[in-house]
């Protein structure tokens, strides 16, 4: 698991060079060339409270709502960012699932008056606060968990575990922990085998839809 990131910023600039592309105001108009830009932040939080959720779109150049929504006060990993031809900033949360930057803020922000909720149709597992009490997290986790993965799904899951950690629940690499090298923030202080299995299934289901799809992504990119 690796994270790309971005920063919200207006496009009232004359020109900006990004990965071989140039975003620039056209002479005599307020439009700009659509382009993907360098990422500057790893996590964003939905802050649009009017309808308690925001829409997810299929791309940033000619956006069409996918029918998915993200709830206010939920936090999400950012994969990449782009400006459209009108100068609006967009974030890709993975697999071409885009949201307008104006509806989110950078970083994780705990809800002031309510517990963080998951999106109505998740694009990925929500980022969790790393400041929660680890003992509480451990106590609230079930002592056992049985994965529903079987057949090709179980095989793909085992394949990823082998590549990520050699199948070791105690493996660690910086912020990535355990058999499936999950972000420590995902595990929320509970590094038990049961919780690693549970969170890995949740992460893969929400992000890829299946372990076989996650394996295909891993084979193409070297991570998942």
mmCIF file of C-alpha atoms in Angstrom:
data_model
loop_
_atom_site.group_PDB
_atom_site.id
_atom_site.type_symbol
_atom_site.label_atom_id
_atom_site.label_comp_id
_atom_site.label_asym_id
_atom_site.label_seq_id
_atom_site.Cartn_x
_atom_site.Cartn_y
_atom_site.Cartn_z
ATOM 1 C CA UNK A 1 0.000 0.000 0.000
ATOM 2 C CA UNK A 2 1.479 3.329 -1.050
ATOM 3 C CA UNK A 3 -0.039 6.776 -1.064
ATOM 4 C CA UNK A 4 0.246 9.665 -3.535
ATOM 5 C CA UNK A 5 -0.947 13.066 -2.364
ATOM 6 C CA UNK A 6 -1.962 16.626 -3.349
ATOM 7 C CA UNK A 7 -2.651 20.161 -2.045
ATOM 8 C CA UNK A 8 -5.685 22.405 -2.697
ATOM 9 C CA UNK A 9 -4.645 25.646 -4.421
ATOM 10 C CA UNK A 10 -6.331 28.106 -6.791
ATOM 11 C CA UNK A 11 -5.337 28.159 -10.436
ATOM 12 C CA UNK A 12 -5.035 31.932 -10.751
ATOM 13 C CA UNK A 13 -1.474 31.555 -11.993
ATOM 14 C CA UNK A 14 -0.048 32.544 -15.322
ATOM 15 C CA UNK A 15 1.696 29.229 -15.907
ATOM 16 C CA UNK A 16 2.707 26.141 -13.941
ATOM 17 C CA UNK A 17 4.819 23.281 -15.247
ATOM 18 C CA UNK A 18 3.694 19.832 -14.039
ATOM 19 C CA UNK A 19 5.017 16.454 -15.146
ATOM 20 C CA UNK A 20 5.663 17.615 -18.662
ATOM 21 C CA UNK A 21 2.359 19.493 -18.916
ATOM 22 C CA UNK A 22 1.695 23.208 -18.541
ATOM 23 C CA UNK A 23 -1.398 24.702 -16.920
ATOM 24 C CA UNK A 24 -1.864 28.241 -18.204
ATOM 25 C CA UNK A 25 -4.523 30.874 -18.586
ATOM 26 C CA UNK A 26 -5.424 31.332 -22.242
ATOM 27 C CA UNK A 27 -5.073 34.882 -23.558
ATOM 28 C CA UNK A 28 -8.367 36.715 -23.516
ATOM 29 C CA UNK A 29 -10.232 33.974 -21.629
ATOM 30 C CA UNK A 30 -10.675 32.526 -18.149
ATOM 31 C CA UNK A 31 -10.139 28.926 -19.221
ATOM 32 C CA UNK A 32 -7.017 26.853 -18.674
ATOM 33 C CA UNK A 33 -5.547 23.646 -20.012
ATOM 34 C CA UNK A 34 -6.700 20.610 -18.030
ATOM 35 C CA UNK A 35 -3.782 18.759 -16.470
ATOM 36 C CA UNK A 36 -2.763 16.383 -13.697
ATOM 37 C CA UNK A 37 -0.423 18.015 -11.180
ATOM 38 C CA UNK A 38 1.965 16.890 -8.469
ATOM 39 C CA UNK A 39 0.416 15.575 -5.253
ATOM 40 C CA UNK A 40 1.111 17.424 -1.997
ATOM 41 C CA UNK A 41 -1.162 15.781 0.643
ATOM 42 C CA UNK A 42 -1.891 12.202 1.609
ATOM 43 C CA UNK A 43 -5.352 12.581 3.149
ATOM 44 C CA UNK A 44 -8.370 14.855 2.698
ATOM 45 C CA UNK A 45 -11.537 15.183 4.774
ATOM 46 C CA UNK A 46 -15.014 15.940 3.442
ATOM 47 C CA UNK A 47 -16.201 19.263 4.867
ATOM 48 C CA UNK A 48 -19.321 19.964 2.808
ATOM 49 C CA UNK A 49 -22.092 19.899 5.403
ATOM 50 C CA UNK A 50 -25.045 21.347 3.455
ATOM 51 C CA UNK A 51 -26.253 17.920 2.319
ATOM 52 C CA UNK A 52 -23.998 15.902 4.643
ATOM 53 C CA UNK A 53 -22.248 14.302 1.654
ATOM 54 C CA UNK A 54 -20.542 15.051 -1.655
ATOM 55 C CA UNK A 55 -20.741 13.331 -5.044
ATOM 56 C CA UNK A 56 -18.038 11.202 -6.621
ATOM 57 C CA UNK A 57 -17.352 11.668 -10.360
ATOM 58 C CA UNK A 58 -15.819 9.434 -13.016
ATOM 59 C CA UNK A 59 -13.181 11.945 -14.195
ATOM 60 C CA UNK A 60 -12.142 15.564 -13.852
ATOM 61 C CA UNK A 61 -12.250 16.715 -17.487
ATOM 62 C CA UNK A 62 -15.876 15.830 -18.290
ATOM 63 C CA UNK A 63 -17.201 14.761 -14.888
ATOM 64 C CA UNK A 64 -20.283 12.573 -14.595
ATOM 65 C CA UNK A 65 -21.589 11.589 -11.159
ATOM 66 C CA UNK A 66 -21.089 7.885 -10.442
ATOM 67 C CA UNK A 67 -23.923 7.705 -7.928
ATOM 68 C CA UNK A 68 -21.466 7.251 -5.063
ATOM 69 C CA UNK A 69 -21.340 9.789 -2.226
ATOM 70 C CA UNK A 70 -18.896 10.523 0.596
ATOM 71 C CA UNK A 71 -20.228 11.581 3.973
ATOM 72 C CA UNK A 72 -19.121 14.764 5.714
ATOM 73 C CA UNK A 73 -16.323 14.371 8.294
ATOM 74 C CA UNK A 74 -14.933 11.237 6.629
ATOM 75 C CA UNK A 75 -11.269 11.164 5.607
ATOM 76 C CA UNK A 76 -9.839 9.607 2.435
ATOM 77 C CA UNK A 77 -6.481 8.772 0.934
ATOM 78 C CA UNK A 78 -5.543 10.818 -2.139
ATOM 79 C CA UNK A 79 -4.007 9.188 -5.222
ATOM 80 C CA UNK A 80 -3.599 12.179 -7.540
ATOM 81 C CA UNK A 81 -4.861 15.658 -8.331
ATOM 82 C CA UNK A 82 -5.767 17.663 -11.425
ATOM 83 C CA UNK A 83 -7.161 20.944 -12.676
ATOM 84 C CA UNK A 84 -9.975 20.979 -15.211
ATOM 85 C CA UNK A 85 -10.173 23.481 -18.075
ATOM 86 C CA UNK A 86 -12.134 25.911 -15.883
ATOM 87 C CA UNK A 87 -9.424 25.958 -13.234
ATOM 88 C CA UNK A 88 -11.266 23.786 -10.718
ATOM 89 C CA UNK A 89 -9.127 21.498 -8.600
ATOM 90 C CA UNK A 90 -10.012 17.784 -8.310
ATOM 91 C CA UNK A 91 -8.770 14.857 -6.223
ATOM 92 C CA UNK A 92 -8.665 11.229 -7.398
ATOM 93 C CA UNK A 93 -9.357 8.833 -4.504
ATOM 94 C CA UNK A 94 -8.322 5.876 -6.637
ATOM 95 C CA UNK A 95 -9.567 4.082 -9.749
ATOM 96 C CA UNK A 96 -10.787 7.336 -11.348
ATOM 97 C CA UNK A 97 -13.109 8.310 -8.509
ATOM 98 C CA UNK A 98 -12.849 12.093 -8.374
ATOM 99 C CA UNK A 99 -14.152 14.766 -5.971
ATOM 100 C CA UNK A 100 -14.011 18.563 -6.163
ATOM 101 C CA UNK A 101 -11.252 19.990 -3.987
ATOM 102 C CA UNK A 102 -13.515 22.822 -2.805
ATOM 103 C CA UNK A 103 -15.571 20.320 -0.805
ATOM 104 C CA UNK A 104 -12.684 18.837 1.193
ATOM 105 C CA UNK A 105 -9.869 20.012 3.448
ATOM 106 C CA UNK A 106 -6.341 18.661 3.668
ATOM 107 C CA UNK A 107 -5.504 16.143 6.362
ATOM 108 C CA UNK A 108 -7.460 14.173 8.908
ATOM 109 C CA UNK A 109 -9.909 16.213 10.975
ATOM 110 C CA UNK A 110 -11.897 14.457 13.707
ATOM 111 C CA UNK A 111 -15.583 15.364 13.728
ATOM 112 C CA UNK A 112 -16.372 17.829 16.496
ATOM 113 C CA UNK A 113 -19.906 16.643 17.223
ATOM 114 C CA UNK A 114 -20.249 13.175 15.761
ATOM 115 C CA UNK A 115 -18.385 9.942 15.255
ATOM 116 C CA UNK A 116 -16.786 9.529 11.857
ATOM 117 C CA UNK A 117 -19.006 7.528 9.511
ATOM 118 C CA UNK A 118 -18.243 5.587 6.366
ATOM 119 C CA UNK A 119 -19.330 6.773 2.929
ATOM 120 C CA UNK A 120 -22.644 5.560 1.541
ATOM 121 C CA UNK A 121 -20.749 3.931 -1.303
ATOM 122 C CA UNK A 122 -17.101 3.644 -0.329
ATOM 123 C CA UNK A 123 -14.271 4.145 -2.772
ATOM 124 C CA UNK A 124 -11.756 3.036 -0.152
ATOM 125 C CA UNK A 125 -11.566 2.402 3.561
ATOM 126 C CA UNK A 126 -11.805 5.694 5.507
ATOM 127 C CA UNK A 127 -8.588 6.903 7.116
ATOM 128 C CA UNK A 128 -8.757 6.523 10.880
ATOM 129 C CA UNK A 129 -7.413 8.846 13.563
ATOM 130 C CA UNK A 130 -4.040 7.729 14.920
ATOM 131 C CA UNK A 131 -4.704 9.376 18.289
ATOM 132 C CA UNK A 132 -7.390 7.006 19.540
ATOM 133 C CA UNK A 133 -6.581 4.944 22.597
ATOM 134 C CA UNK A 134 -4.909 1.733 21.438
ATOM 135 C CA UNK A 135 -6.065 -0.230 24.472
ATOM 136 C CA UNK A 136 -9.689 0.654 23.718
ATOM 137 C CA UNK A 137 -9.208 -0.376 20.113
ATOM 138 C CA UNK A 138 -7.785 -3.702 21.185
ATOM 139 C CA UNK A 139 -10.571 -4.360 23.655
ATOM 140 C CA UNK A 140 -13.334 -3.593 21.161
ATOM 141 C CA UNK A 141 -11.913 -5.879 18.479
ATOM 142 C CA UNK A 142 -13.426 -9.349 18.240
ATOM 143 C CA UNK A 143 -11.101 -12.079 19.459
ATOM 144 C CA UNK A 144 -11.508 -14.083 16.274
ATOM 145 C CA UNK A 145 -12.398 -13.527 12.649
ATOM 146 C CA UNK A 146 -13.098 -15.904 9.780
ATOM 147 C CA UNK A 147 -12.541 -14.587 6.277
ATOM 148 C CA UNK A 148 -15.138 -15.328 3.613
ATOM 149 C CA UNK A 149 -12.424 -15.576 0.960
ATOM 150 C CA UNK A 150 -12.347 -18.997 -0.682
ATOM 151 C CA UNK A 151 -11.140 -20.590 -3.882
ATOM 152 C CA UNK A 152 -9.460 -18.063 -6.199
ATOM 153 C CA UNK A 153 -10.139 -15.279 -3.709
ATOM 154 C CA UNK A 154 -8.310 -17.099 -0.926
ATOM 155 C CA UNK A 155 -5.486 -17.916 -3.325
ATOM 156 C CA UNK A 156 -5.136 -14.270 -4.386
ATOM 157 C CA UNK A 157 -5.218 -13.156 -0.741
ATOM 158 C CA UNK A 158 -2.454 -15.596 0.167
ATOM 159 C CA UNK A 159 -0.439 -14.499 -2.883
ATOM 160 C CA UNK A 160 -0.555 -10.850 -1.793
ATOM 161 C CA UNK A 161 0.328 -11.753 1.810
ATOM 162 C CA UNK A 162 3.336 -13.691 0.557
ATOM 163 C CA UNK A 163 4.578 -10.771 -1.538
ATOM 164 C CA UNK A 164 3.892 -8.165 1.150
ATOM 165 C CA UNK A 165 5.277 -9.864 4.259
ATOM 166 C CA UNK A 166 6.116 -13.483 3.575
ATOM 167 C CA UNK A 167 2.904 -14.262 5.452
ATOM 168 C CA UNK A 168 4.112 -12.823 8.775
ATOM 169 C CA UNK A 169 1.667 -11.035 11.077
ATOM 170 C CA UNK A 170 4.605 -9.379 12.853
ATOM 171 C CA UNK A 171 6.253 -7.886 9.749
ATOM 172 C CA UNK A 172 6.687 -4.100 9.686
ATOM 173 C CA UNK A 173 7.990 -1.536 7.220
ATOM 174 C CA UNK A 174 7.707 2.028 8.442
ATOM 175 C CA UNK A 175 4.003 2.828 8.811
ATOM 176 C CA UNK A 176 2.978 -0.480 7.198
ATOM 177 C CA UNK A 177 2.299 -3.359 9.552
ATOM 178 C CA UNK A 178 1.632 -7.083 9.511
ATOM 179 C CA UNK A 179 0.773 -9.827 7.072
ATOM 180 C CA UNK A 180 -0.891 -7.528 4.532
ATOM 181 C CA UNK A 181 1.309 -4.471 5.204
ATOM 182 C CA UNK A 182 -1.672 -2.325 6.162
ATOM 183 C CA UNK A 183 -1.218 1.259 7.294
ATOM 184 C CA UNK A 184 -0.976 1.360 11.080
ATOM 185 C CA UNK A 185 -3.790 3.932 11.085
ATOM 186 C CA UNK A 186 -6.095 1.370 9.447
ATOM 187 C CA UNK A 187 -5.427 -1.164 12.192
ATOM 188 C CA UNK A 188 -6.180 1.495 14.803
ATOM 189 C CA UNK A 189 -3.811 0.110 17.398
ATOM 190 C CA UNK A 190 -5.029 -3.495 17.194
ATOM 191 C CA UNK A 191 -2.347 -5.615 15.490
ATOM 192 C CA UNK A 192 -3.914 -8.981 16.311
ATOM 193 C CA UNK A 193 -4.118 -11.576 13.549
ATOM 194 C CA UNK A 194 -7.916 -11.408 13.643
ATOM 195 C CA UNK A 195 -7.965 -7.647 13.150
ATOM 196 C CA UNK A 196 -5.352 -7.798 10.381
ATOM 197 C CA UNK A 197 -7.478 -10.321 8.500
ATOM 198 C CA UNK A 198 -10.667 -8.331 9.046
ATOM 199 C CA UNK A 199 -9.222 -4.971 8.011
ATOM 200 C CA UNK A 200 -7.452 -6.475 5.003
ATOM 201 C CA UNK A 201 -10.749 -7.918 3.739
ATOM 202 C CA UNK A 202 -12.511 -4.598 4.327
ATOM 203 C CA UNK A 203 -9.769 -2.609 2.603
ATOM 204 C CA UNK A 204 -9.644 -4.828 -0.475
ATOM 205 C CA UNK A 205 -13.428 -5.071 -0.784
ATOM 206 C CA UNK A 206 -13.899 -1.303 -0.588
ATOM 207 C CA UNK A 207 -10.973 -0.402 -2.851
ATOM 208 C CA UNK A 208 -10.852 -3.214 -5.459
ATOM 209 C CA UNK A 209 -14.014 -5.219 -4.996
ATOM 210 C CA UNK A 210 -12.172 -8.535 -4.705
ATOM 211 C CA UNK A 211 -8.815 -10.068 -3.835
ATOM 212 C CA UNK A 212 -8.350 -11.246 -7.428
ATOM 213 C CA UNK A 213 -8.732 -7.646 -8.637
ATOM 214 C CA UNK A 214 -6.295 -6.499 -5.954
ATOM 215 C CA UNK A 215 -3.807 -9.133 -7.113
ATOM 216 C CA UNK A 216 -4.100 -7.935 -10.718
ATOM 217 C CA UNK A 217 -3.439 -4.370 -9.557
ATOM 218 C CA UNK A 218 -0.443 -5.546 -7.523
ATOM 219 C CA UNK A 219 0.988 -7.391 -10.509
ATOM 220 C CA UNK A 220 0.686 -4.262 -12.635
ATOM 221 C CA UNK A 221 1.954 -1.783 -10.049
ATOM 222 C CA UNK A 222 3.977 -3.664 -7.444
ATOM 223 C CA UNK A 223 1.639 -2.602 -4.592
ATOM 224 C CA UNK A 224 -2.069 -2.600 -3.777
#
